PDB file of C-alpha atoms in Angstrom:
ATOM      1  CA  MET A   1       0.000   0.000   0.000  1.00 49.00           C
ATOM      2  CA  LYS A   2       2.821   2.375   0.862  1.00 54.00           C
ATOM      3  CA  ASN A   3       4.229   2.072  -2.637  1.00 56.00           C
ATOM      4  CA  ASN A   4       0.873   2.472  -4.344  1.00 85.00           C
ATOM      5  CA  LEU A   5      -0.835   5.479  -2.706  1.00 90.00           C
ATOM      6  CA  PRO A   6       1.314   8.151  -4.372  1.00 92.00           C
ATOM      7  CA  ALA A   7       0.677   6.392  -7.688  1.00 93.00           C
ATOM      8  CA  ILE A   8      -3.086   6.360  -7.112  1.00 94.00           C
ATOM      9  CA  PHE A   9      -3.078  10.165  -6.700  1.00 96.00           C
ATOM     10  CA  PRO A  10      -0.216  11.330  -8.939  1.00 96.00           C
ATOM     11  CA  GLU A  11      -1.630  14.875  -9.031  1.00 97.00           C
ATOM     12  CA  ILE A  12      -1.272  15.220  -5.244  1.00 97.00           C
ATOM     13  CA  ALA A  13       2.065  15.477  -3.436  1.00 97.00           C
ATOM     14  CA  ILE A  14       2.154  12.494  -1.045  1.00 97.00           C
ATOM     15  CA  LEU A  15       5.153  11.618   1.108  1.00 96.00           C
ATOM     16  CA  VAL A  16       5.729   8.190   2.652  1.00 94.00           C
ATOM     17  CA  ASP A  17       6.960   7.614   6.234  1.00 95.00           C
ATOM     18  CA  GLU A  18       7.480  11.354   6.593  1.00 97.00           C
ATOM     19  CA  PRO A  19       8.685  12.597  10.026  1.00 97.00           C
ATOM     20  CA  LEU A  20       6.120  15.062  11.331  1.00 97.00           C
ATOM     21  CA  MET A  21       8.796  16.794  13.391  1.00 96.00           C
ATOM     22  CA  ASN A  22       9.613  18.546  10.116  1.00 96.00           C
ATOM     23  CA  TYR A  23       6.249  20.346  10.305  1.00 94.00           C
ATOM     24  CA  THR A  24       5.220  20.776  13.941  1.00 94.00           C
ATOM     25  CA  PHE A  25       6.066  23.990  15.769  1.00 92.00           C
ATOM     26  CA  THR A  26       7.597  21.966  18.626  1.00 95.00           C
ATOM     27  CA  LYS A  27       9.950  20.235  16.144  1.00 96.00           C
ATOM     28  CA  THR A  28       8.864  16.890  17.613  1.00 96.00           C
ATOM     29  CA  GLY A  29       6.735  14.011  16.354  1.00 96.00           C
ATOM     30  CA  GLY A  30       7.124  10.613  14.705  1.00 97.00           C
ATOM     31  CA  PRO A  31       6.382   9.671  11.085  1.00 97.00           C
ATOM     32  CA  ALA A  32       3.104   9.680   9.205  1.00 96.00           C
ATOM     33  CA  ASP A  33       2.528   6.602   7.045  1.00 95.00           C
ATOM     34  CA  PHE A  34       1.392   9.027   4.345  1.00 96.00           C
ATOM     35  CA  LEU A  35       1.451  12.814   4.332  1.00 97.00           C
ATOM     36  CA  ALA A  36      -0.608  14.481   1.592  1.00 97.00           C
ATOM     37  CA  PHE A  37      -0.728  18.108   0.428  1.00 97.00           C
ATOM     38  CA  PRO A  38      -3.961  18.626  -1.556  1.00 97.00           C
ATOM     39  CA  LYS A  39      -4.331  21.851  -3.503  1.00 96.00           C
ATOM     40  CA  ASN A  40      -8.113  22.240  -3.403  1.00 96.00           C
ATOM     41  CA  ALA A  41     -11.338  20.936  -1.870  1.00 95.00           C
ATOM     42  CA  ASP A  42     -11.876  18.358  -4.633  1.00 96.00           C
ATOM     43  CA  GLU A  43      -8.525  16.723  -3.906  1.00 97.00           C
ATOM     44  CA  VAL A  44      -9.275  16.671  -0.183  1.00 96.00           C
ATOM     45  CA  ARG A  45     -12.589  14.973  -0.898  1.00 95.00           C
ATOM     46  CA  GLU A  46     -10.918  12.373  -3.142  1.00 96.00           C
ATOM     47  CA  LEU A  47      -8.468  11.469  -0.387  1.00 95.00           C
ATOM     48  CA  VAL A  48     -11.145  11.196   2.288  1.00 94.00           C
ATOM     49  CA  LEU A  49     -13.388   9.011   0.126  1.00 94.00           C
ATOM     50  CA  TYR A  50     -10.443   6.764  -0.734  1.00 94.00           C
ATOM     51  CA  CYS A  51      -9.692   6.309   2.959  1.00 93.00           C
ATOM     52  CA  LYS A  52     -13.357   5.549   3.621  1.00 92.00           C
ATOM     53  CA  ASP A  53     -13.433   2.894   0.894  1.00 91.00           C
ATOM     54  CA  GLU A  54     -10.144   1.341   2.008  1.00 91.00           C
ATOM     55  CA  ASN A  55     -10.915   1.582   5.744  1.00 91.00           C
ATOM     56  CA  MET A  56      -7.756   3.635   6.184  1.00 93.00           C
ATOM     57  CA  PRO A  57      -7.533   6.047   9.137  1.00 93.00           C
ATOM     58  CA  TRP A  58      -7.006   9.706   8.294  1.00 93.00           C
ATOM     59  CA  LEU A  59      -6.751  13.014  10.055  1.00 90.00           C
ATOM     60  CA  ILE A  60      -6.231  16.634   9.221  1.00 90.00           C
ATOM     61  CA  LEU A  61      -3.422  18.955  10.286  1.00 86.00           C
ATOM     62  CA  GLY A  62      -3.630  22.689   9.897  1.00 79.00           C
ATOM     63  CA  ASN A  63      -0.444  24.625  10.479  1.00 79.00           C
ATOM     64  CA  ALA A  64       0.683  22.115  13.172  1.00 82.00           C
ATOM     65  CA  SER A  65       1.180  24.984  15.619  1.00 80.00           C
ATOM     66  CA  ASN A  66      -0.894  24.268  18.764  1.00 85.00           C
ATOM     67  CA  LEU A  67      -0.170  20.561  18.465  1.00 91.00           C
ATOM     68  CA  ILE A  68       1.939  17.713  19.857  1.00 96.00           C
ATOM     69  CA  VAL A  69       2.406  14.601  17.721  1.00 97.00           C
ATOM     70  CA  LYS A  70       3.574  11.632  19.773  1.00 97.00           C
ATOM     71  CA  ASP A  71       6.884   9.991  18.964  1.00 97.00           C
ATOM     72  CA  GLY A  72       5.282   6.891  17.427  1.00 97.00           C
ATOM     73  CA  GLY A  73       3.784   9.039  14.699  1.00 97.00           C
ATOM     74  CA  ILE A  74       0.426   8.604  12.971  1.00 97.00           C
ATOM     75  CA  ARG A  75      -0.910   5.600  11.107  1.00 95.00           C
ATOM     76  CA  GLY A  76      -2.798   5.999   7.875  1.00 94.00           C
ATOM     77  CA  LEU A  77      -3.076   9.288   6.019  1.00 96.00           C
ATOM     78  CA  VAL A  78      -2.315  12.762   7.360  1.00 96.00           C
ATOM     79  CA  ILE A  79      -3.696  15.597   5.258  1.00 96.00           C
ATOM     80  CA  MET A  80      -2.082  19.025   5.451  1.00 95.00           C
ATOM     81  CA  LEU A  81      -3.872  21.968   3.868  1.00 95.00           C
ATOM     82  CA  SER A  82      -0.846  24.247   3.661  1.00 93.00           C
ATOM     83  CA  ASP A  83      -1.252  24.566  -0.136  1.00 95.00           C
ATOM     84  CA  MET A  84      -4.837  25.863   0.232  1.00 96.00           C
ATOM     85  CA  THR A  85      -4.174  29.501   1.022  1.00 96.00           C
ATOM     86  CA  ASP A  86      -6.509  31.684  -1.049  1.00 98.00           C
ATOM     87  CA  ILE A  87      -7.917  34.781   0.716  1.00 98.00           C
ATOM     88  CA  THR A  88     -10.517  37.112  -0.790  1.00 98.00           C
ATOM     89  CA  VAL A  89     -12.556  40.092   0.437  1.00 98.00           C
ATOM     90  CA  GLU A  90     -15.932  41.263  -0.775  1.00 96.00           C
ATOM     91  CA  GLU A  91     -18.083  43.892   0.941  1.00 94.00           C
ATOM     92  CA  GLY A  92     -16.674  43.330   4.402  1.00 95.00           C
ATOM     93  CA  LEU A  93     -16.700  39.530   4.159  1.00 98.00           C
ATOM     94  CA  LEU A  94     -13.233  37.976   4.284  1.00 98.00           C
ATOM     95  CA  THR A  95     -13.122  34.416   2.930  1.00 98.00           C
ATOM     96  CA  ALA A  96     -10.027  32.297   3.503  1.00 98.00           C
ATOM     97  CA  GLU A  97      -9.155  28.721   2.637  1.00 98.00           C
ATOM     98  CA  ALA A  98      -8.374  26.601   5.664  1.00 97.00           C
ATOM     99  CA  GLY A  99      -4.644  26.359   5.003  1.00 95.00           C
ATOM    100  CA  ALA A 100      -4.113  30.111   4.873  1.00 96.00           C
ATOM    101  CA  LYS A 101      -2.079  31.485   7.726  1.00 95.00           C
ATOM    102  CA  LEU A 102      -4.205  33.360  10.218  1.00 95.00           C
ATOM    103  CA  ILE A 103      -1.627  36.131  10.349  1.00 95.00           C
ATOM    104  CA  ASP A 104      -1.863  36.550   6.569  1.00 97.00           C
ATOM    105  CA  ALA A 105      -5.650  36.880   6.851  1.00 97.00           C
ATOM    106  CA  THR A 106      -5.275  39.694   9.367  1.00 97.00           C
ATOM    107  CA  TYR A 107      -2.991  41.612   7.002  1.00 97.00           C
ATOM    108  CA  VAL A 108      -5.390  41.176   4.108  1.00 98.00           C
ATOM    109  CA  ALA A 109      -8.057  42.659   6.371  1.00 98.00           C
ATOM    110  CA  LEU A 110      -5.688  45.549   7.114  1.00 98.00           C
ATOM    111  CA  ASP A 111      -5.089  46.118   3.387  1.00 98.00           C
ATOM    112  CA  HIS A 112      -8.870  46.620   3.024  1.00 98.00           C
ATOM    113  CA  SER A 113      -9.109  48.803   6.171  1.00 98.00           C
ATOM    114  CA  LEU A 114     -11.341  46.210   7.855  1.00 98.00           C
ATOM    115  CA  THR A 115     -11.374  45.970  11.628  1.00 97.00           C
ATOM    116  CA  GLY A 116     -12.207  43.108  13.947  1.00 97.00           C
ATOM    117  CA  PHE A 117      -9.358  40.746  13.096  1.00 97.00           C
ATOM    118  CA  GLU A 118      -6.571  42.594  14.890  1.00 97.00           C
ATOM    119  CA  PHE A 119      -6.544  40.238  17.905  1.00 95.00           C
ATOM    120  CA  ALA A 120      -5.278  37.399  15.679  1.00 94.00           C
ATOM    121  CA  CYS A 121      -2.321  39.203  14.114  1.00 93.00           C
ATOM    122  CA  GLY A 122       0.179  37.230  16.187  1.00 86.00           C
ATOM    123  CA  ILE A 123      -1.497  33.812  16.317  1.00 88.00           C
ATOM    124  CA  PRO A 124       0.709  31.442  14.270  1.00 85.00           C
ATOM    125  CA  GLY A 125      -1.921  28.880  13.251  1.00 87.00           C
ATOM    126  CA  SER A 126      -3.956  28.332  10.103  1.00 94.00           C
ATOM    127  CA  VAL A 127      -7.433  29.699   9.461  1.00 97.00           C
ATOM    128  CA  GLY A 128      -8.919  26.203   9.684  1.00 95.00           C
ATOM    129  CA  GLY A 129      -7.139  25.449  12.939  1.00 92.00           C
ATOM    130  CA  ALA A 130      -8.180  28.787  14.402  1.00 94.00           C
ATOM    131  CA  VAL A 131     -11.835  28.107  13.627  1.00 96.00           C
ATOM    132  CA  PHE A 132     -11.557  24.505  14.876  1.00 93.00           C
ATOM    133  CA  MET A 133     -10.177  25.714  18.239  1.00 91.00           C
ATOM    134  CA  ASN A 134     -12.019  29.037  18.461  1.00 94.00           C
ATOM    135  CA  ALA A 135      -8.600  30.609  18.785  1.00 91.00           C
ATOM    136  CA  GLY A 136      -8.235  33.873  20.615  1.00 89.00           C
ATOM    137  CA  ALA A 137      -5.872  36.404  22.142  1.00 87.00           C
ATOM    138  CA  TYR A 138      -5.996  39.818  23.743  1.00 86.00           C
ATOM    139  CA  ASP A 139      -9.734  39.723  24.510  1.00 85.00           C
ATOM    140  CA  GLY A 140     -10.678  38.615  20.994  1.00 92.00           C
ATOM    141  CA  GLU A 141     -11.893  35.245  19.701  1.00 95.00           C
ATOM    142  CA  VAL A 142     -12.753  33.771  16.316  1.00 97.00           C
ATOM    143  CA  GLN A 143     -16.413  33.503  17.277  1.00 97.00           C
ATOM    144  CA  THR A 144     -16.745  37.293  17.468  1.00 96.00           C
ATOM    145  CA  ILE A 145     -16.162  37.685  13.709  1.00 97.00           C
ATOM    146  CA  PHE A 146     -17.138  34.241  12.409  1.00 98.00           C
ATOM    147  CA  GLU A 147     -19.789  34.140   9.680  1.00 98.00           C
ATOM    148  CA  SER A 148     -19.693  30.558   8.340  1.00 98.00           C
ATOM    149  CA  CYS A 149     -17.436  27.754   7.171  1.00 98.00           C
ATOM    150  CA  ASP A 150     -17.587  24.946   4.624  1.00 98.00           C
ATOM    151  CA  VAL A 151     -16.952  21.540   6.162  1.00 97.00           C
ATOM    152  CA  LEU A 152     -16.151  18.222   4.491  1.00 95.00           C
ATOM    153  CA  LEU A 153     -17.696  15.369   6.459  1.00 91.00           C
ATOM    154  CA  ALA A 154     -16.395  11.792   6.589  1.00 84.00           C
ATOM    155  CA  ASP A 155     -19.059  10.602   4.117  1.00 87.00           C
ATOM    156  CA  GLY A 156     -17.713  13.004   1.494  1.00 88.00           C
ATOM    157  CA  SER A 157     -20.527  15.539   1.752  1.00 92.00           C
ATOM    158  CA  ILE A 158     -19.806  19.248   2.132  1.00 94.00           C
ATOM    159  CA  GLN A 159     -21.950  21.325   4.472  1.00 96.00           C
ATOM    160  CA  THR A 160     -21.945  24.974   5.447  1.00 97.00           C
ATOM    161  CA  TYR A 161     -21.927  25.640   9.192  1.00 97.00           C
ATOM    162  CA  THR A 162     -23.186  28.984  10.425  1.00 97.00           C
ATOM    163  CA  LYS A 163     -22.372  30.549  13.771  1.00 96.00           C
ATOM    164  CA  ASP A 164     -25.446  28.923  15.299  1.00 95.00           C
ATOM    165  CA  ASP A 165     -24.177  25.485  14.246  1.00 95.00           C
ATOM    166  CA  MET A 166     -20.727  25.882  15.780  1.00 96.00           C
ATOM    167  CA  ASP A 167     -21.497  25.736  19.528  1.00 95.00           C
ATOM    168  CA  PHE A 168     -18.672  28.180  20.212  1.00 95.00           C
ATOM    169  CA  ALA A 169     -17.131  28.142  23.682  1.00 94.00           C
ATOM    170  CA  TYR A 170     -13.690  28.737  25.156  1.00 89.00           C
ATOM    171  CA  ARG A 171     -11.312  26.861  22.807  1.00 88.00           C
ATOM    172  CA  HIS A 172     -14.213  24.714  21.642  1.00 92.00           C
ATOM    173  CA  THR A 173     -16.414  24.261  18.565  1.00 95.00           C
ATOM    174  CA  ALA A 174     -18.849  21.592  17.417  1.00 94.00           C
ATOM    175  CA  ILE A 175     -16.321  20.563  14.739  1.00 94.00           C
ATOM    176  CA  GLN A 176     -14.171  18.983  17.457  1.00 91.00           C
ATOM    177  CA  GLU A 177     -16.791  16.285  17.963  1.00 90.00           C
ATOM    178  CA  LEU A 178     -16.823  15.371  14.262  1.00 88.00           C
ATOM    179  CA  GLN A 179     -14.431  13.635  11.908  1.00 82.00           C
ATOM    180  CA  ALA A 180     -14.529  16.545   9.533  1.00 89.00           C
ATOM    181  CA  ILE A 181     -12.350  19.022   7.674  1.00 93.00           C
ATOM    182  CA  ILE A 182     -12.863  22.762   7.547  1.00 96.00           C
ATOM    183  CA  LEU A 183     -12.228  23.740   3.926  1.00 97.00           C
ATOM    184  CA  ARG A 184     -12.758  27.515   4.098  1.00 97.00           C
ATOM    185  CA  ALA A 185     -14.143  30.071   6.507  1.00 98.00           C
ATOM    186  CA  ARG A 186     -15.804  33.466   6.259  1.00 98.00           C
ATOM    187  CA  PHE A 187     -15.416  36.353   8.657  1.00 98.00           C
ATOM    188  CA  ARG A 188     -17.644  39.418   8.917  1.00 98.00           C
ATOM    189  CA  LEU A 189     -15.580  42.561   9.436  1.00 98.00           C
ATOM    190  CA  VAL A 190     -16.438  46.262   9.454  1.00 97.00           C
ATOM    191  CA  LYS A 191     -14.824  49.247   7.820  1.00 97.00           C
ATOM    192  CA  GLY A 192     -12.300  51.043   9.985  1.00 97.00           C
ATOM    193  CA  ASP A 193      -9.409  53.456   9.879  1.00 98.00           C
ATOM    194  CA  TYR A 194      -6.298  51.934   8.291  1.00 98.00           C
ATOM    195  CA  ASP A 195      -3.828  53.746  10.544  1.00 98.00           C
ATOM    196  CA  GLN A 196      -5.709  52.800  13.730  1.00 98.00           C
ATOM    197  CA  ILE A 197      -5.964  49.159  12.688  1.00 98.00           C
ATOM    198  CA  LYS A 198      -2.271  49.026  11.838  1.00 97.00           C
ATOM    199  CA  ALA A 199      -1.294  50.708  15.108  1.00 98.00           C
ATOM    200  CA  ARG A 200      -3.284  48.145  17.095  1.00 96.00           C
ATOM    201  CA  MET A 201      -1.656  45.282  15.192  1.00 96.00           C
ATOM    202  CA  VAL A 202       1.812  46.706  15.820  1.00 96.00           C
ATOM    203  CA  GLU A 203       0.978  47.066  19.511  1.00 95.00           C
ATOM    204  CA  LEU A 204      -0.231  43.463  19.828  1.00 93.00           C
ATOM    205  CA  THR A 205       2.737  42.116  17.867  1.00 91.00           C
ATOM    206  CA  GLU A 206       5.145  43.934  20.181  1.00 91.00           C
ATOM    207  CA  LEU A 207       3.318  42.594  23.245  1.00 88.00           C
ATOM    208  CA  ARG A 208       3.595  39.059  21.918  1.00 87.00           C
ATOM    209  CA  GLN A 209       7.302  39.452  21.163  1.00 86.00           C
ATOM    210  CA  LEU A 210       7.870  40.865  24.631  1.00 86.00           C
ATOM    211  CA  LYS A 211       5.962  38.212  26.569  1.00 86.00           C
ATOM    212  CA  GLN A 212       6.237  34.999  24.561  1.00 85.00           C
ATOM    213  CA  PRO A 213       9.328  32.795  23.970  1.00 86.00           C
ATOM    214  CA  LEU A 214       9.351  33.124  20.196  1.00 84.00           C
ATOM    215  CA  GLU A 215      13.074  32.357  20.028  1.00 90.00           C
ATOM    216  CA  TYR A 216      12.445  28.632  20.688  1.00 92.00           C
ATOM    217  CA  PRO A 217      10.199  25.997  19.113  1.00 93.00           C
ATOM    218  CA  SER A 218       6.999  25.592  21.120  1.00 93.00           C
ATOM    219  CA  CYS A 219       3.379  24.529  20.780  1.00 89.00           C
ATOM    220  CA  GLY A 220       2.071  27.865  21.994  1.00 86.00           C
ATOM    221  CA  SER A 221      -0.086  28.086  25.085  1.00 88.00           C
ATOM    222  CA  VAL A 222      -0.121  24.584  26.608  1.00 94.00           C
ATOM    223  CA  PHE A 223      -3.040  24.839  29.038  1.00 95.00           C
ATOM    224  CA  LYS A 224      -6.491  26.361  29.029  1.00 91.00           C
ATOM    225  CA  ARG A 225      -6.970  29.152  31.544  1.00 90.00           C
ATOM    226  CA  PRO A 226      -8.646  27.679  34.642  1.00 93.00           C
ATOM    227  CA  VAL A 227     -11.594  29.628  36.021  1.00 90.00           C
ATOM    228  CA  GLY A 228     -10.409  32.212  38.535  1.00 93.00           C
ATOM    229  CA  HIS A 229      -6.712  31.642  37.896  1.00 94.00           C
ATOM    230  CA  TYR A 230      -3.882  32.381  35.493  1.00 92.00           C
ATOM    231  CA  THR A 231      -1.949  29.307  34.389  1.00 95.00           C
ATOM    232  CA  GLY A 232       1.421  31.023  34.208  1.00 94.00           C
ATOM    233  CA  LYS A 233       1.125  32.392  37.749  1.00 95.00           C
ATOM    234  CA  LEU A 234       0.125  28.988  39.131  1.00 97.00           C
ATOM    235  CA  ILE A 235       3.206  27.434  37.553  1.00 97.00           C
ATOM    236  CA  GLN A 236       5.398  30.258  38.843  1.00 96.00           C
ATOM    237  CA  ASP A 237       3.946  29.997  42.355  1.00 97.00           C
ATOM    238  CA  ALA A 238       4.618  26.264  42.319  1.00 97.00           C
ATOM    239  CA  GLY A 239       8.291  26.980  41.673  1.00 97.00           C
ATOM    240  CA  LEU A 240       8.287  25.187  38.317  1.00 97.00           C
ATOM    241  CA  GLN A 241       9.243  27.982  35.940  1.00 96.00           C
ATOM    242  CA  GLY A 242      12.493  27.169  34.125  1.00 96.00           C
ATOM    243  CA  MET A 243      12.268  23.460  34.944  1.00 97.00           C
ATOM    244  CA  LYS A 244      13.772  21.148  32.310  1.00 98.00           C
ATOM    245  CA  TRP A 245      12.555  17.690  31.420  1.00 98.00           C
ATOM    246  CA  GLY A 246      14.778  16.047  28.834  1.00 97.00           C
ATOM    247  CA  GLY A 247      15.076  18.603  26.075  1.00 97.00           C
ATOM    248  CA  ALA A 248      11.861  20.433  27.028  1.00 97.00           C
ATOM    249  CA  GLN A 249      11.703  23.387  29.403  1.00 98.00           C
ATOM    250  CA  ILE A 250       9.014  25.455  31.051  1.00 97.00           C
ATOM    251  CA  SER A 251       9.803  28.813  29.499  1.00 96.00           C
ATOM    252  CA  GLU A 252      11.668  31.279  31.662  1.00 94.00           C
ATOM    253  CA  LYS A 253       9.926  34.044  29.721  1.00 93.00           C
ATOM    254  CA  HIS A 254       6.325  32.815  30.033  1.00 92.00           C
ATOM    255  CA  ALA A 255       5.494  29.889  32.322  1.00 95.00           C
ATOM    256  CA  GLY A 256       2.453  28.959  30.240  1.00 94.00           C
ATOM    257  CA  PHE A 257       4.740  27.822  27.403  1.00 95.00           C
ATOM    258  CA  ILE A 258       6.949  24.743  27.093  1.00 97.00           C
ATOM    259  CA  VAL A 259       9.866  25.232  24.716  1.00 96.00           C
ATOM    260  CA  ASN A 260      12.185  22.858  22.935  1.00 97.00           C
ATOM    261  CA  VAL A 261      15.647  23.880  24.092  1.00 97.00           C
ATOM    262  CA  ASP A 262      17.674  20.727  23.382  1.00 96.00           C
ATOM    263  CA  ASN A 263      16.243  18.314  20.811  1.00 96.00           C
ATOM    264  CA  ALA A 264      13.205  17.492  22.924  1.00 97.00           C
ATOM    265  CA  THR A 265      10.976  14.569  22.084  1.00 97.00           C
ATOM    266  CA  ALA A 266       7.206  14.544  22.235  1.00 97.00           C
ATOM    267  CA  THR A 267       7.567  12.220  25.228  1.00 97.00           C
ATOM    268  CA  ASP A 268       9.583  14.922  27.021  1.00 98.00           C
ATOM    269  CA  TYR A 269       6.712  17.332  26.404  1.00 97.00           C
ATOM    270  CA  LEU A 270       4.007  14.941  27.538  1.00 97.00           C
ATOM    271  CA  GLU A 271       5.823  13.864  30.686  1.00 98.00           C
ATOM    272  CA  LEU A 272       6.503  17.482  31.631  1.00 98.00           C
ATOM    273  CA  ILE A 273       2.846  18.391  31.004  1.00 98.00           C
ATOM    274  CA  ALA A 274       1.737  15.516  33.252  1.00 98.00           C
ATOM    275  CA  TYR A 275       4.155  16.607  35.977  1.00 98.00           C
ATOM    276  CA  ILE A 276       2.899  20.196  35.848  1.00 98.00           C
ATOM    277  CA  GLN A 277      -0.717  19.023  36.080  1.00 98.00           C
ATOM    278  CA  LYS A 278       0.055  16.751  39.025  1.00 98.00           C
ATOM    279  CA  THR A 279       1.979  19.451  40.890  1.00 98.00           C
ATOM    280  CA  ILE A 280      -0.625  22.188  40.388  1.00 97.00           C
ATOM    281  CA  LEU A 281      -3.423  19.858  41.509  1.00 97.00           C
ATOM    282  CA  GLU A 282      -1.516  18.842  44.635  1.00 97.00           C
ATOM    283  CA  LYS A 283      -0.426  22.359  45.595  1.00 97.00           C
ATOM    284  CA  PHE A 284      -3.504  24.391  44.677  1.00 97.00           C
ATOM    285  CA  GLY A 285      -6.317  21.938  43.995  1.00 97.00           C
ATOM    286  CA  VAL A 286      -6.604  23.276  40.435  1.00 97.00           C
ATOM    287  CA  THR A 287      -6.981  20.954  37.449  1.00 97.00           C
ATOM    288  CA  LEU A 288      -5.131  22.163  34.376  1.00 97.00           C
ATOM    289  CA  GLU A 289      -6.655  21.081  31.073  1.00 96.00           C
ATOM    290  CA  THR A 290      -4.504  21.050  27.966  1.00 95.00           C
ATOM    291  CA  GLU A 291      -5.258  23.545  25.235  1.00 90.00           C
ATOM    292  CA  VAL A 292      -2.682  21.973  22.956  1.00 92.00           C
ATOM    293  CA  ARG A 293      -4.006  19.129  20.795  1.00 90.00           C
ATOM    294  CA  ILE A 294      -2.206  15.806  21.434  1.00 95.00           C
ATOM    295  CA  ILE A 295      -2.391  13.123  18.738  1.00 95.00           C
ATOM    296  CA  GLY A 296      -0.572  10.065  17.457  1.00 95.00           C
ATOM    297  CA  GLU A 297       0.827   6.873  18.936  1.00 95.00           C
ATOM    298  CA  GLU A 298       3.471   6.045  21.506  1.00 91.00           C
ATOM    299  CA  VAL A 299       6.746   4.524  20.321  1.00 86.00           C
TER     300      VAL A 299
END
């Protein structure tokens, strides 16, 4: 099968036994049996229907930013949408394919003097991943500007989900309960002043550079914010900031981040996450839930 799949879809770039550490923001993760890069929704649909017919497991990766792939890798087919990056604007409605970088979408909005997207100017994920997770920063969330998205379901059908269908909550959408792929999303923005929008984006970018450990590979914010607490402060108060576990380290710059400082493995990350959770529960009685998505198999 491994020799045949690229031949079955010669028009689609498909890699075999490809290490996912080459794509994840943590620079960790084992191999995918197959890694495909479709260029449009029709190619995505062809791949999904093939997997359905052949009983082959599949999953979707966006920009692989807020993600940990375990060291054993992923069986079956991994689909990355990084070649689906088209962004258009028409009468205040910004439409972006799922593989477009969220940051790029915010700058397209700026080019059209549209406001509402500024909060996302420093979020390193894809548009599809941002919708999937209801990504947010600096008091803004995807749900505040979301209009609709086109979703490919496991049976090969494509449906449009409106805001009412999405069940938006903190880092949650209805898509997370489905085996489905967001193909494109639409965001409703309003006309604003170009200079004011740009100034706000510059301000937020500087804040991110000041507070986040961008100099190291990381998966972004590891934990959801627990009600009534700040994750970083809990970790600081527990005396864990700066702690190393294998090649992974709780960032000395922001305790809510775990960075790869010395060829960390996914296992280093997962063991350190478990230790943080255990310590915070014991010391403060607070349960930390992961925001980062964890997928794949153990070695």
